[in-house]
Amino acid sequence: MDQTPDMDSSETGAKMTTLPLWDRASRTMKVLWTGLGALATLGGVVGLFQVLSMNALSDKSGEKSGQEKIIEMVQSGDVSLEEAERLARVLYGDESAPDGNVTEAIQTLATSGSARQKEAIQMIGLRHSREEGFDILEAEAKTSDDWLLLAELSYGRDIERSLKAIRKSIALNPDNFRAVALLSQIQARKGDYTAAERSAKTAEMLADTSLQKVMATTSTLGILISAGGVADMPDAIAALEREMAALEAQSDIETLPETFASKREMENHPAWAVATSHQILSSAKAGLRDFEAANEDIERSIALYEQLLKSAPQDDRTGVMRRISGAYDVPIFIAYSEESFEEVAQIGERQLEIARRIAETGDARGIADLPRAYSAYSGLLFWAKEGERSLEAMDRAVTLSRAAADRRPDDADLAMDHVQFELSKALLEQSLGKEGDLVDRLDTVLTDLETALTGTEDEETSKSWGRYRSIVYGIQNFFKEYETESTDKIAEDLTQRAIGFLNAEIASRPDAHDPRHTRFYILFLQASERGEKEGYEAGRAAYRNLLIDAEAIPPTEEEPDVVELSRLTILHSIVILKGGNVEPKDRPELEEALSLARSLDAQGKLTTRYQQYLNDLISIQDGTKVWDED
C-alpha cells in the first residue's frame, strides 16, 4: 500500500477559511495540547500533576559533568572520561534513578566491586551493551543493596527489570526504606496506583526519622495526585503538613552551609525535603482549586530552592535551576485556569530565561532541552495573543532542533524533535493566517518523520512510536477543529497515510511490537470517531473488527498481557458506546468483557485504569450506573 496518499491541495481544499486558533481552542483544548504541542510541552497544564508527583522526590537534573562521585571514579582510573560521560547520561537522563544515592553505590562498585560488576557499570553507559550490563549486574547481585542498585539503574530504561530487582531487594531486607519507597514509585509509573499507595504507606511505617517521614508522606500524596484520588487528598495534605511541621520544629531549615560538600548532602538536608514537599502540596491544592494556598506553597518552595542554589556544589547548580523552573508550572497552571494569559506568558519568560542560563553553562541536557523551552514559550505567548512573538519563539525552536539533528543524523529522537517543531510552526503559521500550502508542508514533515522511524527497533518505553501516534492524532485534531468537509478529508487522508506507513513497517517486520501497537491505537481512535459520527452500529462494527488487530499485537516483557488488555479496552468501549437500540446492560459484550476482566483481576493483572473498567462493567450490570447520553 502506498504510504503517502495523494494530498493535493486542490482536491482537499487546503486553502480553508482561517479562524483565529485561540477562538477555536476555547471550544476544545486538543489543538493546543497535541497539535501545536504548546501547553503539553510544558509538563504543565496537561501533565502538571503527573510530572510533579512522579518526580517530586527525584532530581532529574541530567547534568553529565557534575557528579562528584563519577569524577572521582575518573580520577582514580576506574572508568575513562568517555565512559563516565556515557554513564552519567544513563544515570541522570530524562528518566533516571529516583534519588541522588545512586552515584554512591556506583562508586562503591567501581572501587570494591567484582571485576564483572565494574565491567557491567561501564557497559551500561553504552546503548548497544546496556542490556548485557544489566544482565551481568543481575547475575552478580547477592545482597539487598545489589538488587536495589540494579533497580535504580534500570528504573528509566527497563521498568520490568527494575520491578523484579526491587522485589528481590525487599525480600532480602523487608525493612529497607529506600527500597520500599522505590517500589511505590515503580508501581505508580506502571499505573498500578492501588499497589503504589500500599507500598507508600508501608514506607511511611518504615520511616524512622522526621526527614524520612516527610519523604514518605510526600510520595503518598504524589501517588494520590497521579491516581486522581481527590477524595483522599485533603487527609494526605494534612498528614504531610504535620510531618513538615515536625521536621521544621527540630531542624534549622534556613541555615545552610556556604557550599554543600556533595549533591547527596544537599538532597539529604531538611531544606531540600521541605522545598520538595511545598512543591507537591502546591500541585495538590491547585488540583483542588485552592489557588491561594497553592500559591503560598509554591512561593515557599521556590524561595527555598533559590537558597539551596546559592549553596549547591558548582557542578550541581543546574539541577536546582531545573527544580525552580519546574516549580513555576504551578503558577502557570493557576494563571491559565483563571484565564490570565498575559501572566502565563510572563511566568513562561522566567522559565525560558532559566533554560537559557542552563544551556549557557555548557550542560549537555540543557542544550538539548532548549528547543523545547522555546516551543513551550511559544505556546504561552500564543495564549497571550502575541502571535508574532509566538512565531518567533517557535522559529527559534526549529532552528535549534535542526542544528541538533544535523549534528547527530543517526539519532531518531532528535529527528523527531525537529519534525515536531516544524509541524508546530506550520500549524501556527496557518492559525495566524500566513500564506503557504499547509498540506504540502505537512507532507514534507511527515515524510521526514516516517523516514526517521523506518526500521526503528522496539523500545522498552515505545517512546518514538508513541510520539508518532501523538503527532498524527494532533494533526487530525487541528484539521477537525475547522469542522468543514474539506478539512475532514485532510484528517482522514492523514489517518490513511499513517495506516499505510504502519502496514509497510509491519510487512517488513511482522514480529515487531511497536508498529502493530501503534496501528492498533490509531485504528481504535478511528473506531471511536465512527461511533461518535455514524452511531452505535457503525462504531460497534469498527470495534469488533479491531479485535482481530488486538490478537496480532506481539506481547513483550514489559507488556505481556497486551492482547488481553487491548481486548478488554475494545469490549468496554462497545459496552459504553452511546446510542443504539440495545441498552449497555443488555449488550452481549458486557458478559464477555466481565469474564475477561474478572479473569485478569484474579491473576493480579489489572492496573488502576483497567480496574476502573471492571468497576464500570459491574455497575452497568447491576444497574447502579446508567451511562450518560449527553
XYZ file of C-alpha atoms in Angstrom, residues 2-291:
290
model
C 1.233 3.488 -0.811
C 2.255 5.003 2.500
C 1.962 8.577 1.251
C -1.551 9.029 -0.184
C -2.169 11.882 -2.586
C -2.947 15.013 -0.550
C -3.177 17.524 -3.400
C -4.436 20.841 -2.039
C -6.784 21.400 -4.962
C -8.573 18.191 -4.069
C -8.712 18.661 -0.311
C -9.370 22.375 -0.254
C -6.351 23.238 1.852
C -6.948 26.967 1.434
C -9.670 26.921 4.041
C -11.024 29.984 5.787
C -8.786 30.555 8.783
C -10.316 31.061 12.198
C -8.140 32.505 14.974
C -6.821 29.469 16.780
C -7.474 30.862 20.234
C -11.173 31.234 19.358
C -11.410 27.619 18.240
C -9.292 26.447 21.159
C -11.814 27.948 23.545
C -14.129 25.157 22.384
C -11.600 22.383 22.729
C -8.113 22.174 24.185
C -6.965 19.311 21.960
C -5.478 21.613 19.324
C -3.080 23.302 21.691
C -2.331 20.195 23.689
C -1.468 17.898 20.815
C -1.447 19.888 17.582
C 0.793 22.775 18.467
C 2.448 20.875 21.266
C 2.480 24.110 23.208
C 0.949 23.606 26.611
C 1.753 19.901 26.553
C 5.472 20.595 26.219
C 5.423 22.462 29.495
C 4.861 19.361 31.527
C 2.422 21.953 32.746
C -1.268 22.296 32.076
C -1.791 18.791 30.740
C 0.729 16.831 32.760
C 1.412 19.120 35.697
C 0.170 16.830 38.434
C 1.709 13.690 36.958
C 5.051 15.398 36.378
C 5.313 16.837 39.859
C 4.068 13.769 41.672
C 6.178 11.235 39.830
C 9.328 13.284 40.226
C 8.819 15.174 43.443
C 11.435 13.095 45.241
C 13.776 12.748 42.294
C 16.326 15.148 40.930
C 16.025 14.694 37.188
C 18.765 17.201 36.655
C 20.527 15.201 33.966
C 23.854 17.014 34.066
C 26.547 14.777 32.616
C 29.612 16.516 34.009
C 28.744 17.492 37.547
C 28.538 14.299 39.531
C 31.364 14.278 42.012
C 31.443 10.550 42.507
C 31.740 9.820 38.827
C 34.501 12.402 38.597
C 36.279 10.621 41.431
C 35.958 7.367 39.517
C 37.634 9.012 36.534
C 40.392 10.430 38.704
C 41.020 7.033 40.266
C 41.204 5.402 36.833
C 38.242 3.111 37.411
C 36.496 4.444 34.304
C 37.627 6.569 31.395
C 36.272 10.078 30.874
C 34.286 8.911 27.842
C 32.814 6.005 29.794
C 31.918 8.327 32.679
C 30.124 10.719 30.360
C 28.090 7.892 28.853
C 27.293 6.526 32.294
C 26.204 9.959 33.516
C 23.804 10.283 30.615
C 22.234 6.969 31.605
C 22.076 7.758 35.307
C 20.903 11.333 35.084
C 18.893 11.420 31.877
C 15.201 12.178 31.495
C 14.052 9.045 33.301
C 16.922 8.401 35.640
C 17.091 6.754 39.009
C 14.862 8.320 41.653
C 17.409 9.765 44.072
C 20.935 11.010 44.482
C 22.245 7.940 46.318
C 22.969 6.037 43.115
C 26.362 7.584 42.493
C 27.487 6.486 45.949
C 26.633 2.890 45.118
C 28.278 3.207 41.706
C 31.475 4.443 43.309
C 31.438 1.542 45.751
C 31.200 -0.938 42.899
C 33.897 0.858 40.936
C 36.327 0.693 43.837
C 35.434 -2.531 45.647
C 33.055 -4.461 43.378
C 33.968 -7.565 41.460
C 35.658 -7.297 38.080
C 32.365 -8.310 36.455
C 30.444 -5.606 38.295
C 32.967 -2.974 37.206
C 32.624 -4.215 33.649
C 28.831 -4.024 33.894
C 28.890 -0.417 35.095
C 30.931 0.563 32.047
C 28.686 -1.411 29.675
C 25.515 0.244 30.963
C 26.812 3.549 29.622
C 26.696 2.200 26.056
C 23.333 1.807 24.346
C 24.308 -1.323 22.439
C 25.684 -3.086 25.522
C 23.292 -1.732 28.167
C 21.141 -4.854 28.392
C 24.215 -7.065 28.731
C 25.467 -4.783 31.508
C 22.185 -5.149 33.350
C 22.365 -8.922 32.869
C 25.816 -9.009 34.469
C 24.711 -6.939 37.476
C 21.742 -9.262 37.878
C 23.964 -12.342 37.766
C 26.362 -10.803 40.302
C 23.685 -9.480 42.685
C 23.852 -11.094 46.112
C 22.726 -8.545 48.694
C 19.669 -6.363 49.103
C 21.772 -3.332 48.162
C 22.991 -5.070 44.982
C 19.409 -5.598 43.861
C 18.462 -2.071 44.921
C 21.228 -0.630 42.747
C 20.069 -2.681 39.763
C 16.508 -1.463 40.331
C 17.666 2.156 40.468
C 19.859 1.874 37.380
C 17.172 0.164 35.285
C 14.305 2.351 36.538
C 14.293 4.619 33.494
C 15.316 2.004 30.925
C 13.640 -1.298 31.784
C 10.802 -0.881 34.255
C 10.017 -4.605 34.416
C 13.612 -5.457 35.320
C 13.544 -2.663 37.887
C 10.382 -4.069 39.443
C 11.807 -7.596 39.667
C 15.044 -6.311 41.173
C 13.361 -4.175 43.816
C 11.189 -7.071 44.913
C 14.289 -9.208 45.393
C 15.927 -6.384 47.333
C 12.932 -6.155 49.651
C 12.773 -9.946 50.039
C 16.331 -9.853 51.410
C 15.689 -6.783 53.578
C 11.976 -6.022 54.108
C 12.784 -3.014 56.294
C 14.807 -1.164 53.647
C 13.069 2.225 53.469
C 14.732 3.252 50.202
C 13.738 0.006 48.512
C 10.089 0.148 49.584
C 9.871 3.830 48.602
C 11.293 2.982 45.179
C 8.803 0.121 44.805
C 5.944 2.603 45.244
C 7.367 4.844 42.511
C 7.820 1.930 40.112
C 4.243 0.779 40.718
C 2.931 4.302 40.183
C 4.884 4.626 36.968
C 3.307 1.396 35.743
C -0.125 2.825 36.535
C -0.819 0.431 39.405
C -1.772 3.181 41.848
C -3.556 0.910 44.303
C -0.380 -1.111 44.859
C 1.708 2.081 44.840
C -0.394 3.584 47.627
C 0.022 0.425 49.712
C 3.798 0.488 49.245
C 3.960 4.182 50.044
C 2.037 3.578 53.270
C 4.482 0.789 54.133
C 7.354 3.208 53.533
C 5.671 5.651 55.915
C 5.639 2.951 58.616
C 9.300 2.102 57.965
C 10.399 5.738 58.163
C 12.305 6.216 61.411
C 13.394 9.857 61.076
C 11.428 13.045 60.552
C 13.146 13.500 57.209
C 12.118 10.035 56.007
C 8.556 10.606 57.231
C 8.328 13.792 55.168
C 9.714 11.985 52.134
C 7.263 9.103 52.545
C 4.157 11.253 53.044
C 5.217 13.401 50.094
C 5.385 10.273 47.970
C 1.942 9.158 49.169
C 0.399 12.495 48.210
C 2.150 12.401 44.845
C 0.717 8.988 44.061
C -2.782 10.164 45.003
C -2.385 13.085 42.618
C -1.304 10.782 39.795
C -4.172 8.407 40.550
C -6.717 11.210 40.712
C -7.583 10.274 44.293
C -9.293 13.579 45.041
C -11.347 12.262 47.952
C -8.231 11.181 49.869
C -6.146 14.266 49.067
C -7.262 16.503 51.989
C -6.187 13.881 54.545
C -2.898 13.295 52.710
C -2.256 17.047 52.594
C -2.914 17.352 56.324
C -0.608 14.389 57.071
C 2.226 15.878 55.043
C 1.815 19.295 56.671
C 2.009 17.661 60.123
C 5.231 15.848 59.253
C 6.708 19.013 57.728
C 5.886 20.983 60.873
C 7.609 18.334 62.998
C 10.685 18.378 60.777
C 10.913 22.174 60.775
C 10.457 22.277 64.552
C 13.574 20.172 65.092
C 15.664 21.414 62.147
C 17.209 24.694 61.117
C 15.788 24.962 57.620
C 17.147 28.442 56.922
C 20.799 27.875 57.849
C 22.726 26.280 55.011
C 26.442 25.669 54.596
C 28.314 28.063 52.361
C 28.703 25.180 49.895
C 27.392 21.648 50.241
C 30.131 19.034 50.065
C 28.160 16.917 47.615
C 24.862 16.605 45.835
C 23.834 13.853 48.225
C 24.457 16.093 51.245
C 22.298 18.796 49.662
C 19.442 16.391 48.887
C 19.534 14.989 52.422
C 19.276 18.449 54.008
C 15.837 19.188 55.553
C 15.543 22.323 53.398
C 15.510 20.146 50.266
C 12.739 17.918 51.632
C 10.663 20.914 52.701
C 11.109 22.634 49.323
C 10.033 19.440 47.539
C 7.071 18.977 49.879
C 5.814 22.517 49.360
C 6.052 21.888 45.623
C 3.891 18.762 45.765
C 1.481 20.434 48.192
C 1.009 23.296 45.763
C 0.254 20.820 42.995
C -2.367 19.037 45.105
C -4.006 22.262 46.276
C -4.080 23.649 42.747
C -5.806 20.459 41.653
C -8.391 21.034 44.394
C -8.740 24.626 43.133
C -7.416 26.130 46.366
C -5.316 28.548 44.339
